[in-house]
Structures are given as C-alpha cells and as structure tokens.
Short mmCIF file of C-alpha atoms and ligand atoms in Angstrom, two decimals:
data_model
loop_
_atom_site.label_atom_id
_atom_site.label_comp_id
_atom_site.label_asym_id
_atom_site.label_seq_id
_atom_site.Cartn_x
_atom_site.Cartn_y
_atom_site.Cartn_z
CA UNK A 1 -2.23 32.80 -26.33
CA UNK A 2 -3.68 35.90 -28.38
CA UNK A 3 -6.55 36.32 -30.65
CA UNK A 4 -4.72 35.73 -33.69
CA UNK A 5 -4.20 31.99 -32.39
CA UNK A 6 -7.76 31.64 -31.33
CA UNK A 7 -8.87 32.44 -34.20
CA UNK A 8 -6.65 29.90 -35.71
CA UNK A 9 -7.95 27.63 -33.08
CA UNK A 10 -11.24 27.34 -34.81
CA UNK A 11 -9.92 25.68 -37.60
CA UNK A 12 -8.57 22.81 -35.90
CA UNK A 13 -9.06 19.44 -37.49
CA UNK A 14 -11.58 16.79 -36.17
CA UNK A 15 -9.71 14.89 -33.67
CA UNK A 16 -7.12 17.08 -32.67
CA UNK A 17 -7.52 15.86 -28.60
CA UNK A 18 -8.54 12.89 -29.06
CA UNK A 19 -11.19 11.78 -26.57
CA UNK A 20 -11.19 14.90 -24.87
CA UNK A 21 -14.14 16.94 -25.24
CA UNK A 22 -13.78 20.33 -22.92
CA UNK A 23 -11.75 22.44 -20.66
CA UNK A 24 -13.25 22.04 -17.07
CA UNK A 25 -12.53 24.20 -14.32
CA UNK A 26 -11.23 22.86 -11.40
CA UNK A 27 -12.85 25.21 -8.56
CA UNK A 28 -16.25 25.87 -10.39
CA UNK A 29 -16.62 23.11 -12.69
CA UNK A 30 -17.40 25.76 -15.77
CA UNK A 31 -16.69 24.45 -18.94
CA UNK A 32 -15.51 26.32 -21.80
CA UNK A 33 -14.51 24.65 -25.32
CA UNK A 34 -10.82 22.68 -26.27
CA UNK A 35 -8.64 25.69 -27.48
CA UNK A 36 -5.40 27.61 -26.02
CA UNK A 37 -7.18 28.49 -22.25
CA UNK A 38 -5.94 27.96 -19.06
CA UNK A 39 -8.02 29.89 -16.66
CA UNK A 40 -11.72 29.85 -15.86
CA UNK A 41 -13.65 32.73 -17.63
CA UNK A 42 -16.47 32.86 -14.66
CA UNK A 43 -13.77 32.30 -11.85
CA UNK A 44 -10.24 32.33 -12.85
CA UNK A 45 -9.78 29.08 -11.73
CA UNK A 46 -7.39 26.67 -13.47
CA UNK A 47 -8.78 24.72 -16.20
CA UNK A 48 -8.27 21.02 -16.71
CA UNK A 49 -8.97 18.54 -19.90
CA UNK A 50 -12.22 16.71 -19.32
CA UNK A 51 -13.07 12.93 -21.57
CA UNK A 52 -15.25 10.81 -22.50
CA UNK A 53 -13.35 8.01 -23.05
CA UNK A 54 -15.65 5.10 -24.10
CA UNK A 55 -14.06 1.50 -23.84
CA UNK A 56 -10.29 1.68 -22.93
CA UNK A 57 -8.76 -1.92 -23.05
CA UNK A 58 -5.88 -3.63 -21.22
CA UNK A 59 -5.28 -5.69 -24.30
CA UNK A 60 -5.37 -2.16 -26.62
CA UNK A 61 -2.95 -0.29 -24.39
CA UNK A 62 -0.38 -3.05 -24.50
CA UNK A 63 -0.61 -3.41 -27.65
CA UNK A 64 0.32 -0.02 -28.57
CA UNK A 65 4.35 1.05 -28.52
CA UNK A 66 6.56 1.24 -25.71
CA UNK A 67 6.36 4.69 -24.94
CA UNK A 68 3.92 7.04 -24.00
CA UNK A 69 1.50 6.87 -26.74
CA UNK A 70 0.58 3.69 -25.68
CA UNK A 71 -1.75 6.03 -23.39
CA UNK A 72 -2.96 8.38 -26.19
CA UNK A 73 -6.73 7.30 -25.80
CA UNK A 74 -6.11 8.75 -22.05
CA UNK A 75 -4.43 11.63 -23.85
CA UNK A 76 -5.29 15.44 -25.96
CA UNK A 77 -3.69 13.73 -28.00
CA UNK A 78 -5.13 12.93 -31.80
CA UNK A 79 -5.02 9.19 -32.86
CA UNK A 80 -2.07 9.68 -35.45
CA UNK A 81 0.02 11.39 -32.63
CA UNK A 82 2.80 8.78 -33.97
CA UNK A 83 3.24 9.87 -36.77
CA UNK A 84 4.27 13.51 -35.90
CA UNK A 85 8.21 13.68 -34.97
CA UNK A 86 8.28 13.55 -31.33
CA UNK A 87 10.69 12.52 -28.51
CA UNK A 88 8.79 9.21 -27.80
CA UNK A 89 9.23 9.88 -24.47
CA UNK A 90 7.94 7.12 -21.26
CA UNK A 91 7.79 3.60 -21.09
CA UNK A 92 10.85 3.71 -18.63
CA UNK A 93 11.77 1.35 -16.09
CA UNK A 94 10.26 0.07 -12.54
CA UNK A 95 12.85 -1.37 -10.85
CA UNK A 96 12.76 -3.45 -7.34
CA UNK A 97 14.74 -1.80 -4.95
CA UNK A 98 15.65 -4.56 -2.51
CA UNK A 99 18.46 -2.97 -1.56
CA UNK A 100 17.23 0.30 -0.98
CA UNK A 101 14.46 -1.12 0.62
CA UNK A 102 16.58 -2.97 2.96
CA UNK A 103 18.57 0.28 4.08
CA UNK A 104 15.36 1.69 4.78
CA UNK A 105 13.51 -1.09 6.60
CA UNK A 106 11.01 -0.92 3.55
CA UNK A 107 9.91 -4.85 2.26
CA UNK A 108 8.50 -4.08 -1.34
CA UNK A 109 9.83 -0.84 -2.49
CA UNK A 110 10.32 -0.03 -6.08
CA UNK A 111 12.17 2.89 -8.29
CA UNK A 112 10.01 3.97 -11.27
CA UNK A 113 13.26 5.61 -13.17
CA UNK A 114 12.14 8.44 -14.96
CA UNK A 115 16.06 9.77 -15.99
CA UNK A 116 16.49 7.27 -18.78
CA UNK A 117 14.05 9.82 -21.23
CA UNK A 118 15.27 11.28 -24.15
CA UNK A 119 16.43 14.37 -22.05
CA UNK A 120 16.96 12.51 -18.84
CA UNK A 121 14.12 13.76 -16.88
CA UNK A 122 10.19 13.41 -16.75
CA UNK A 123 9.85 16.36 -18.43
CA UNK A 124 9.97 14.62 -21.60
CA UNK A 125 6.07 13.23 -21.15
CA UNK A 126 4.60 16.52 -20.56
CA UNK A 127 6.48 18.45 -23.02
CA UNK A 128 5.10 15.49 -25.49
CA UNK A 129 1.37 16.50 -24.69
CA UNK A 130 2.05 20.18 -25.55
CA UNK A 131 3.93 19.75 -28.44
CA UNK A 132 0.83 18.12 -30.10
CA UNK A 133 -1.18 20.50 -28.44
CA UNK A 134 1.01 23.52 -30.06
CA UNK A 135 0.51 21.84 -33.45
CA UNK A 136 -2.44 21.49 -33.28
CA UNK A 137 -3.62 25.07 -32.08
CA UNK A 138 -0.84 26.49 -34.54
CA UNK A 139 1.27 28.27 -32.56
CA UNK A 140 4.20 29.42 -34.05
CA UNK A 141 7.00 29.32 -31.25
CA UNK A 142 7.82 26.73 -28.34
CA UNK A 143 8.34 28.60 -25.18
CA UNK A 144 8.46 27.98 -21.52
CA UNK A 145 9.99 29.36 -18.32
CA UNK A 146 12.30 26.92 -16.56
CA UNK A 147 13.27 25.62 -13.64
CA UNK A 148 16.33 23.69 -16.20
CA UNK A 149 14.71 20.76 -16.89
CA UNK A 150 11.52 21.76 -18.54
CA UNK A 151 13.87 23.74 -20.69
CA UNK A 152 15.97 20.63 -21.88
CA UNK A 153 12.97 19.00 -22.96
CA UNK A 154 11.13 22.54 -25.00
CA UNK A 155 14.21 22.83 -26.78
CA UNK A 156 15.06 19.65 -27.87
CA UNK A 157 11.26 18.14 -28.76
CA UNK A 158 10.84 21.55 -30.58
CA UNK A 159 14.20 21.09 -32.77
CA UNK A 160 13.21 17.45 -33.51
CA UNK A 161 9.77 18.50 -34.58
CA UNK A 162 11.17 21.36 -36.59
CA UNK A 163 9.23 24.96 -34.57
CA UNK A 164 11.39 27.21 -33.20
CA UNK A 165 12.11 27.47 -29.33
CA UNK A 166 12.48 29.95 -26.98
CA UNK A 167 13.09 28.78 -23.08
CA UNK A 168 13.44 30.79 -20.47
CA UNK A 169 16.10 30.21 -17.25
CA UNK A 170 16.64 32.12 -13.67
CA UNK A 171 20.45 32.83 -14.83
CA UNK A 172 21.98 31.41 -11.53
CA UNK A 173 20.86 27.94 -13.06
CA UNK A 174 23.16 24.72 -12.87
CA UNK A 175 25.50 25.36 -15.55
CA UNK A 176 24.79 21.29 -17.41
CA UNK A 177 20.76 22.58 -17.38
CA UNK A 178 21.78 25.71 -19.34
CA UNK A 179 23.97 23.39 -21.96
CA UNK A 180 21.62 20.88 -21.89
CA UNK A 181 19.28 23.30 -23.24
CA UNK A 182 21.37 25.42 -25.11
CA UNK A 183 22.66 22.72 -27.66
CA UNK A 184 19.18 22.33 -28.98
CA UNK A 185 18.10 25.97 -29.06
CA UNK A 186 20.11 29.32 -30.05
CA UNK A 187 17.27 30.77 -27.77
CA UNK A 188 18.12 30.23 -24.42
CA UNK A 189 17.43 33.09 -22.21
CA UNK A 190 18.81 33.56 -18.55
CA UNK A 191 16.80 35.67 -16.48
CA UNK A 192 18.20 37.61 -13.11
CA UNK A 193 15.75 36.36 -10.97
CA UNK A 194 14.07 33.53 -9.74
CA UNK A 195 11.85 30.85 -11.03
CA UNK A 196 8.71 32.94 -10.36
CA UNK A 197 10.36 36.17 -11.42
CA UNK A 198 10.43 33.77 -14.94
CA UNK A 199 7.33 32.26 -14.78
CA UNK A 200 5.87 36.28 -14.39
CA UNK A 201 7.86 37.34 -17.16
CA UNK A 202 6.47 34.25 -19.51
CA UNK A 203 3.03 34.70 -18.65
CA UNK A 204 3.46 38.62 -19.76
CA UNK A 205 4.94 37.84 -23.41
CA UNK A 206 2.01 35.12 -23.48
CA UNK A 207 -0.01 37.90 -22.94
CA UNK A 208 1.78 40.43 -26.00
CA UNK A 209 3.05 38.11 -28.16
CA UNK A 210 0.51 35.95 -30.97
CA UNK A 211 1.06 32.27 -31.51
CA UNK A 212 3.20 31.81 -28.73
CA UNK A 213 2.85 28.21 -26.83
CA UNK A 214 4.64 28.45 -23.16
CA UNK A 215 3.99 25.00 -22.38
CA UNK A 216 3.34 25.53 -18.50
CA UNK A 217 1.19 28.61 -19.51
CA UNK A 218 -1.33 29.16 -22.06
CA UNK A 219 -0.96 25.66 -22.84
CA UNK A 220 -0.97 23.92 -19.04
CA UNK A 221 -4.08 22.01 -19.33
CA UNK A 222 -2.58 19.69 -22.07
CA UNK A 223 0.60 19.53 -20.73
CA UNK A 224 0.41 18.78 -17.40
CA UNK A 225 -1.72 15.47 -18.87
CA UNK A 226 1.38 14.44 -19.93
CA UNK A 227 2.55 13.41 -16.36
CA UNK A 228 -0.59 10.82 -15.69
CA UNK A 229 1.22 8.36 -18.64
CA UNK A 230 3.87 7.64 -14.37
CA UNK A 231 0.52 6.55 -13.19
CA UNK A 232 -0.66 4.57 -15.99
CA UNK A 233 3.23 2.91 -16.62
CA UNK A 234 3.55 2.34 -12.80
CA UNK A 235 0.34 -0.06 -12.83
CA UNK A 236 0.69 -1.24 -15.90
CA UNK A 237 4.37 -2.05 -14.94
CA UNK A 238 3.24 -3.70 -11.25
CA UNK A 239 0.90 -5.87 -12.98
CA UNK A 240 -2.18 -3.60 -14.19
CA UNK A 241 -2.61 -3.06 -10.06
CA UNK A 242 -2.31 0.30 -7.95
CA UNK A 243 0.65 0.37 -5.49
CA UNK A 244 -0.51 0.70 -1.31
CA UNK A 245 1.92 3.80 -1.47
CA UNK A 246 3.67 6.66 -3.79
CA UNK A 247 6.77 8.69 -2.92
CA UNK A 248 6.62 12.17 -5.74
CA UNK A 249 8.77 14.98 -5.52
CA UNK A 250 6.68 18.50 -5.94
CA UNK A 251 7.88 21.88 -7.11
CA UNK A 252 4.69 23.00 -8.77
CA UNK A 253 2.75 19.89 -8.00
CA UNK A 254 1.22 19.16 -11.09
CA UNK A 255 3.00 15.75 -11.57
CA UNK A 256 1.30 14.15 -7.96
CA UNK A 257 -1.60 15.37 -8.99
CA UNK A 258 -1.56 13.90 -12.17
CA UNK A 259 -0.37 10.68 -11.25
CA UNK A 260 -3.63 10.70 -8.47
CA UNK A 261 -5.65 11.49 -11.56
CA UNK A 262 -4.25 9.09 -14.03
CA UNK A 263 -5.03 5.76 -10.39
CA UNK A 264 -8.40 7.26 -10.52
CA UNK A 265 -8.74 7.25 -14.06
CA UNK A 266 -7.70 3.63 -14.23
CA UNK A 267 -9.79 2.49 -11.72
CA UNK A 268 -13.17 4.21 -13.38
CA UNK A 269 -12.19 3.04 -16.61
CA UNK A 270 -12.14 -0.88 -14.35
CA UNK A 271 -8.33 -1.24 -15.65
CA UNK A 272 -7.27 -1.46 -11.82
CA UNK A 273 -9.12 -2.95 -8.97
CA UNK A 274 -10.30 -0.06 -6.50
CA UNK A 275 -8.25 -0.15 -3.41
CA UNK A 276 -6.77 2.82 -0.99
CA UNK A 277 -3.77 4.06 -1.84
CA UNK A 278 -1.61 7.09 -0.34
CA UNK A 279 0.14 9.63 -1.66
CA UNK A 280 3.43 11.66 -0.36
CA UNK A 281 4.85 14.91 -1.81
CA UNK A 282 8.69 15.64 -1.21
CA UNK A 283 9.99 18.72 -0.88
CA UNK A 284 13.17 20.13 -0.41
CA UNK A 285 13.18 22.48 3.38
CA UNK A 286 14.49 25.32 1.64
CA UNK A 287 11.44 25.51 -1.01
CA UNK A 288 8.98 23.97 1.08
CA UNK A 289 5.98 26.11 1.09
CA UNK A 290 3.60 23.09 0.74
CA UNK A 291 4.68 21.10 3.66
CA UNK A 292 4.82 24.31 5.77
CA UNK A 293 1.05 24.29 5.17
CA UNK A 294 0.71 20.46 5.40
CA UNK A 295 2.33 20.65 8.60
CA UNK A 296 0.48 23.83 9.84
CA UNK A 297 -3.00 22.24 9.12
CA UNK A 298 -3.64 24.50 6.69
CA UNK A 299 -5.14 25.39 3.31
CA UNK A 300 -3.33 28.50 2.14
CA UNK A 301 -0.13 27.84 0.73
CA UNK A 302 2.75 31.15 1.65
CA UNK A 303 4.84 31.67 -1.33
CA UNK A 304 8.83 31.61 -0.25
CA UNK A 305 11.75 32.62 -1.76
CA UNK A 306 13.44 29.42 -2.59
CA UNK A 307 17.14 28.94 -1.19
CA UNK A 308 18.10 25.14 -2.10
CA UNK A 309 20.35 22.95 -3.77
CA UNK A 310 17.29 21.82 -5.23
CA UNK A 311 16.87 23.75 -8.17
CA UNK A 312 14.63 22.25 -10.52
CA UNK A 313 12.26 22.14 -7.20
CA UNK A 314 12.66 25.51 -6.58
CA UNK A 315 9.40 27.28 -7.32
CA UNK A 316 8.20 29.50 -4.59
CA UNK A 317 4.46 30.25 -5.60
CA UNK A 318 3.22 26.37 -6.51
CA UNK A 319 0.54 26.42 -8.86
CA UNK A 320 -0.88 23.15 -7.83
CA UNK A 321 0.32 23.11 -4.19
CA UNK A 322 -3.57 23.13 -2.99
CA UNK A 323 -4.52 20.36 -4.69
CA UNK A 324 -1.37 18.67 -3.66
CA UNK A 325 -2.66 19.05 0.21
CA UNK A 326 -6.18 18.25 -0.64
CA UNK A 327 -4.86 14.60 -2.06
CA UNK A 328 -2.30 13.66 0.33
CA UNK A 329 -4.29 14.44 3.02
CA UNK A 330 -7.27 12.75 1.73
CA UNK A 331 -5.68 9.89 0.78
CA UNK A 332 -3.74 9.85 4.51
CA UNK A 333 -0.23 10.67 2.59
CA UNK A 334 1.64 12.92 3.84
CA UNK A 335 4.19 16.65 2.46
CA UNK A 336 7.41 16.75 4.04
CA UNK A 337 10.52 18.11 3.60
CA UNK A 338 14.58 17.68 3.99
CA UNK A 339 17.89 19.51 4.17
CA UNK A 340 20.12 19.87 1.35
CA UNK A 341 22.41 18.02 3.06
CA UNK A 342 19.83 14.91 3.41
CA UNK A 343 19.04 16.11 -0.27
CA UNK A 344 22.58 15.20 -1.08
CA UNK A 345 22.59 11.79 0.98
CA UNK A 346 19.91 10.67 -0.66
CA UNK A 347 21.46 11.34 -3.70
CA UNK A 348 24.55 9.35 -2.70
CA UNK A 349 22.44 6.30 -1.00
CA UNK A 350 19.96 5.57 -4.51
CA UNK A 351 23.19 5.43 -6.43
CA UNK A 352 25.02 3.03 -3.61
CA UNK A 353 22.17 0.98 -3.27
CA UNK A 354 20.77 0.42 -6.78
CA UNK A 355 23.14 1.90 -9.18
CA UNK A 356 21.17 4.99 -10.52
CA UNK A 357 22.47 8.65 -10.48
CA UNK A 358 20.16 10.84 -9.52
CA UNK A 359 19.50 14.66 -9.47
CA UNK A 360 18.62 16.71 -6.65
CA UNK A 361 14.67 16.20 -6.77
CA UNK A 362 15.52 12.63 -6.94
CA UNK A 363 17.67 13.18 -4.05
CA UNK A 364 15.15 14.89 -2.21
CA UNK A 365 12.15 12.30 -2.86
CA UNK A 366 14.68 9.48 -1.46
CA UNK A 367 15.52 11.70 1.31
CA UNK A 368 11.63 12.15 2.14
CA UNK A 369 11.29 8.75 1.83
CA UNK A 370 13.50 7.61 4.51
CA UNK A 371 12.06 10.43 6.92
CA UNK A 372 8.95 9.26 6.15
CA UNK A 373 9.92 5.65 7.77
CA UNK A 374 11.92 6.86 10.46
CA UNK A 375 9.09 9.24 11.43
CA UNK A 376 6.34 6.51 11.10
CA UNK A 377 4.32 8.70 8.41
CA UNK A 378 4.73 5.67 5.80
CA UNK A 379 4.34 2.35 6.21
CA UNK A 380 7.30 0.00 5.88
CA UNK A 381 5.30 -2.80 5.39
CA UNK A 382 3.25 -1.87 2.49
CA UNK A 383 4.21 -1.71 -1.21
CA UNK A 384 6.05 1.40 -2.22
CA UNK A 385 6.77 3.34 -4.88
CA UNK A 386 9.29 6.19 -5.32
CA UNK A 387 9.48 8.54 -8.28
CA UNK A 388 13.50 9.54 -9.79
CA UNK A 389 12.02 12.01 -12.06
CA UNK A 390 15.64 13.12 -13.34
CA UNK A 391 19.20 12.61 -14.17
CA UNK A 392 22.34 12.95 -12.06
CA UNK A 393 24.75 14.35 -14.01
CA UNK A 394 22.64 17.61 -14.76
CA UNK A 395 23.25 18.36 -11.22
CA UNK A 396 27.18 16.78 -10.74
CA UNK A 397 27.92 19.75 -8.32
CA UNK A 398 25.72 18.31 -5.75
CA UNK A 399 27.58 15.87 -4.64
CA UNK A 400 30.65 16.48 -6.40
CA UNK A 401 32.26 17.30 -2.99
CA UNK A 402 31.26 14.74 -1.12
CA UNK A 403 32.25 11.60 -3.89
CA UNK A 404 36.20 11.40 -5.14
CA UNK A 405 38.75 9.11 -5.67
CA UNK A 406 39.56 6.47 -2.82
CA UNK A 407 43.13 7.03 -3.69
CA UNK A 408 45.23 8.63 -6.70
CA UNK A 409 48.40 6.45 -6.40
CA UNK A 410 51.46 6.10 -8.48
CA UNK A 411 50.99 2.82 -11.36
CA UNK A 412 52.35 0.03 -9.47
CA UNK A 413 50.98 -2.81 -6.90
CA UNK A 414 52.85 -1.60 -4.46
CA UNK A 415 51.22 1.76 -4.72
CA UNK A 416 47.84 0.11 -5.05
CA UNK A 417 48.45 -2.52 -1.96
CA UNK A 418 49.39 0.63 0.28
CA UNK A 419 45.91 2.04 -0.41
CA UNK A 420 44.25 -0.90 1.71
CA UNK A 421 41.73 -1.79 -1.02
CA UNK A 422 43.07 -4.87 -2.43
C1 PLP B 501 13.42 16.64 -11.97
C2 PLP B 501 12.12 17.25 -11.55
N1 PLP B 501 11.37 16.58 -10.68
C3 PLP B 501 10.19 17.07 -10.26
C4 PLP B 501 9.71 18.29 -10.69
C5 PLP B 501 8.40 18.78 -10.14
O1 PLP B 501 7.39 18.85 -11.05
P1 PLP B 501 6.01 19.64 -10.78
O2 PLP B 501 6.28 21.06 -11.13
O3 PLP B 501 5.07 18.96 -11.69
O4 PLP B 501 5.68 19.48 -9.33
C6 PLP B 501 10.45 19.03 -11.59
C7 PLP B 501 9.94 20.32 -12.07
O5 PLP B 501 10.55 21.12 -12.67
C8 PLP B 501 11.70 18.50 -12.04
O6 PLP B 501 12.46 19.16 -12.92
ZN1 ZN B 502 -14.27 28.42 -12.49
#
C-alpha cells in the first residue's frame, strides 16, 4: 500500500487488531509496527501478526456466535468486528467419515467441510480478516489476484460491506469461478497468463496505486490469520482436543501453516492438551513444486509452470511452500502429490462415500489421502482429519465426463425394467 494509506494508517482507532500488537518477521524476527506491511524492512522477509493475548477461555469462545468471530480474541480483528457487515464466514461442519474411512482402511477419519461458506470455499475466513483489516487501514478498493476462489470471496464480502472491488483472474479460469465472481463485482479482470503472471501484475498496481488493499499482498499478514479460525473449529469441533493427524491441500501454503499455528496457539494458550500431531500437504502432480522438494530432501522450493485440472491449486512460485516443508517434516507429515485423474477419483469417491461435492483441491487432498495409506506415509490407525476447502459445482467440468445418466429411457416400466436397475 502507498504513502497516502500509511499516512492514513496513523490514525487508526485504538483497537483496530485487537490483541495483536506488531508485525514480526518470520526469518529475522524484526518487528515493525501494525499498519499495511508485508515484508521485513531489515530482511525482506515475510511479516506475520504477533499477540499478546492474555486469558483466552473455553467458556468465552463458545459463547461467542457460530462463525468465525467466535475466534476474534485470536484475531486482527477489533472487538466490535460484528457489527461491521461481513460474510460471517466459518463455523462449518466436521463430519465422521465412516464410510470414507472404510474405503480407505482409515478407523477415525473425519471431513471438516469447508464448501458450505457463504461463497462455497475457505476463502471466505481469510477474506473476513482483511476486510476488517482494509477498514481499518482505510483503503479505498478491495483487490486481489486469483486463483477463482479468492476472487468469489473479494467480490462478494466487498459488495456486502459496501467498498468497491477489483479481482484479478488468469483468463483460462473455470468459467463458474469467473461468474461466481463476476455477479458480485463489475470489476472482474481476466489476465492472459498464469496465476503468478497475476499475482506479479497485483503486486505492481499495489506498488502505483494509493489505498489499494490486495488481500494476499499488502495486506497478507492479516489475511492469511484468517485460515487458523480450521484449526481452532477442528478442536473445538473434536472436543477442544488436537487430532493425531491433518490431511490440507496447498497451493500457496498459507492455510497448513496457519492451521499448525492456530494447534500451537491453542495449546500455549492451555485450550488443548499438548500432544504430537502430523501434518500432510496435498498437492496436485502437475503443480507440485513443494513435494518435488519434500521428496528431493530439500529446502529450496523450484517454481513450475502449473499444468492441472487443479486450478485453484495452481500457483507455481508458493509463497509459503518453505514453511510448509519445515512443518510437515518436523512434525513427521508428509507433501505428496496425485494425477488429475486420481484428482478426479477422489472427487467422485468423497461424493459416493459421504455425500459432499467437492472441487478439484478437495479432490486432490482425498486423493493424497488415500496415497498416503496405501504408501504407509499416514497412519490408518490414528485419528484423521481431511480438509474440503471448496465447492463442487465451481469446478462441474472435472468430472462432468466421467458422471452421467445410468440410462435416458422412454417414460414407461417397461423402459425402466430394461435398464436393469429396478
Ligand atoms: C479451494 C482451495 N483450496 C486450497 C487452496 C490453497 O490455499 P493456500 O494458498 O493457502 O495454500 C486454495 C487457494 O486458492 C483454494 O482455492
Ligand atoms: Zn526480517
């Protein structure tokens, strides 16, 4: 964001973050004060939002509403945040999967479904967290570059809260994304190029334009927060206790590790008993660049040119992906990474086994998750939990070849007996 915001930054009301108190670096540990930065002044690392939280409550949390602002005292988030329009966003379900989980040789698997929120994907939580970061700093325009679902969310939460939008797309986008985004915004722009031919473009008009907000820019720190509210729901949902393992799909990899730093919030705030846990990133093979490096042993992640059905995974140059190795591997998870024909199985085998219609990350994180097994990387025996972070019928061309009809027959019994399903 410009100078003319910053300057407006400074006249930010008292509690505009809530219990946050700084911007942290993640590489150097600099700090530098709450305001529209993302990188580290001394380093150029990325910055993160750093609390002091005080006493955080079981008894508090539940009593707040049934959505994500239940959290806010874990949030940037000022203590009125309710009162601003929003897209409540969170709060969705945990299923038990038996039947998944009996297809898969898995005993206590569970589905946290993140599809059912306002615009069907997670996207909703983070996009939350910047909103009330954008209003707060003043910016004048909602913005981010896409890869569809991000989009949705920018548009909509900024036509509900009444700023204007403008959301970038690569233009080869599924064409539901582009709708879903264009109904809310008459500022939809599709970009030839890819996701990180976008994401270059954004960060430029950051750069020239004042009192923009790109969400996953200038304004990353607050909302990649957003994503921690999984962590907190998941243990809240299982009983205020940390599952043994976590399935999460990664295309930046800010949402793993988010949900890692929302367990190990929980357990130093003592609102989860400390135990081991490990986490797994899914990928999609043909924008894989962070299990290439898992599975190479190494640190430096290669930036690829993404060539998958799975679109909304389909960054290239992760952001996060080095933290993403530093947590599965230290917590003795694991990256890996499917076909997009396994992509579209998995798609077909969540919906078969426990009626929910997934997208193609979904797709890919149930895809991972029965490599995992068959490949011994995860544990059948422990207690799992996979992330559906979106919606199936944003993505209907997936598997729109390989689901039809049984039979298109003529009105009558006869016709109907002659099909054999009777
Ligand atoms: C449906 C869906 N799942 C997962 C992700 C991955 O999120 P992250 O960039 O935080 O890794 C995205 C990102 O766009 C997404 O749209
Ligand atoms: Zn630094």
């Amino acid at each position: 964001m410009s100078a003319a915001v910053v300057e407006k930054a400074s006249t930010t009301r008292e509690g505009a973050f809530g219990n946050a108190v700084a911007l942290s670096c993640r590489e150097c540990g600099h700090r530098v004060d709450l305001g529209p930065f993302y990188a580290c002044p001394e380093c150029f690392g990325p910055l993160e939002i750093a609390y002091e939280f005080g006493e955080v409550t079981r008894e508090q949390i539940e009593a707040g509403p049934a959505n994500i602002w239940r959290y806010k005292a874990l949030l940037p988030v000022p203590s009125d945040i309710e009162q601003s329009p929003n897209m409540e966003p969170g709060f969705t379900r945990l299923l038990k999967a038996d039947n998944l989980g009996a297809e898969l040789g898995i005993a206590d698997l569970w589905v946290k479904d993140d599809s059912t929120n306002p615009t069907n994907s997670f996207k909703d939580r983070v996009v939350a967290c910047a909103l009330s970061a954008a209003r707060e700093l003043h910016a004048k325009v909602f913005a981010c570059p896409s890869t569809g679902n991000l989009a949705n969310a920018v548009a909509a939460a900024g036509a509900r809260a009444g700023i204007k939008t403008v959301v970038f797309i690569p233009s080869n986008l599924e064409q539901p994304k582009q709708v879903n985004s264009a109904v809310f915004t008459d500022s939809l722009v599709a970009v030839d190029g890819n996701y990180d031919d976008v994401n270059k473009l954004a960060s430029e008009i950051a750069g020239e334009e004042d009192g923009w907000a790109f969400v996953n820019v200038n304004v990353r720190p607050y909302y990649a927060e957003g994503s921690k509210t999984l962590g907190y729901e998941i243990a809240e949902q299982l009983g205020w206790r940390l599952p043994d393992q976590i399935v999460i799909p990664v295309a930046s990899g800010s949402q793993l590790t988010k949900v890692h730093k929302a367990f190990q919030e929980l357990i130093a705030l003592g609102l989860v008993e400390d135990k081991p846990y490990r986490v797994f990133g899914a990928q999609a093979e043909g924008c894989s660049p962070v299990s290439v490096a898992y599975k190479a042993g190494v640190d430096a992640i290669r930036p690829v040119k993404p060539d998958t059905i799975a679109k909304s995974l389909a960054i290239g140059n992760p952001a996060d992906g080095i933290y993403v190795l530093d947590i599965c591997r230290g917590t003795g998870g694991a990256v890996e990474d499917v076909t997009d024909d396994q992509v579209r199985e998995g798609i077909v085998l969540l919906a078969r086994t426990e009626g929910i219609f997934t997208e193609t990350a979904g797709g890919t994180t149930v895809a991972v998750l029965k490599k995992l097994v068959e490949t011994g990387q995860l544990d059948a025996s422990l207690e799992t939990v996979v992330i559906n972070t979106g919606h199936g019928l944003k993505t209907l061309d997936a598997v729109s070849g390989s689901v039809a009809p049984a039979a298109t027959i003529a009105p009558t019994y006869a016709a109907f007996a002659a099909t054999g399903l009777a």
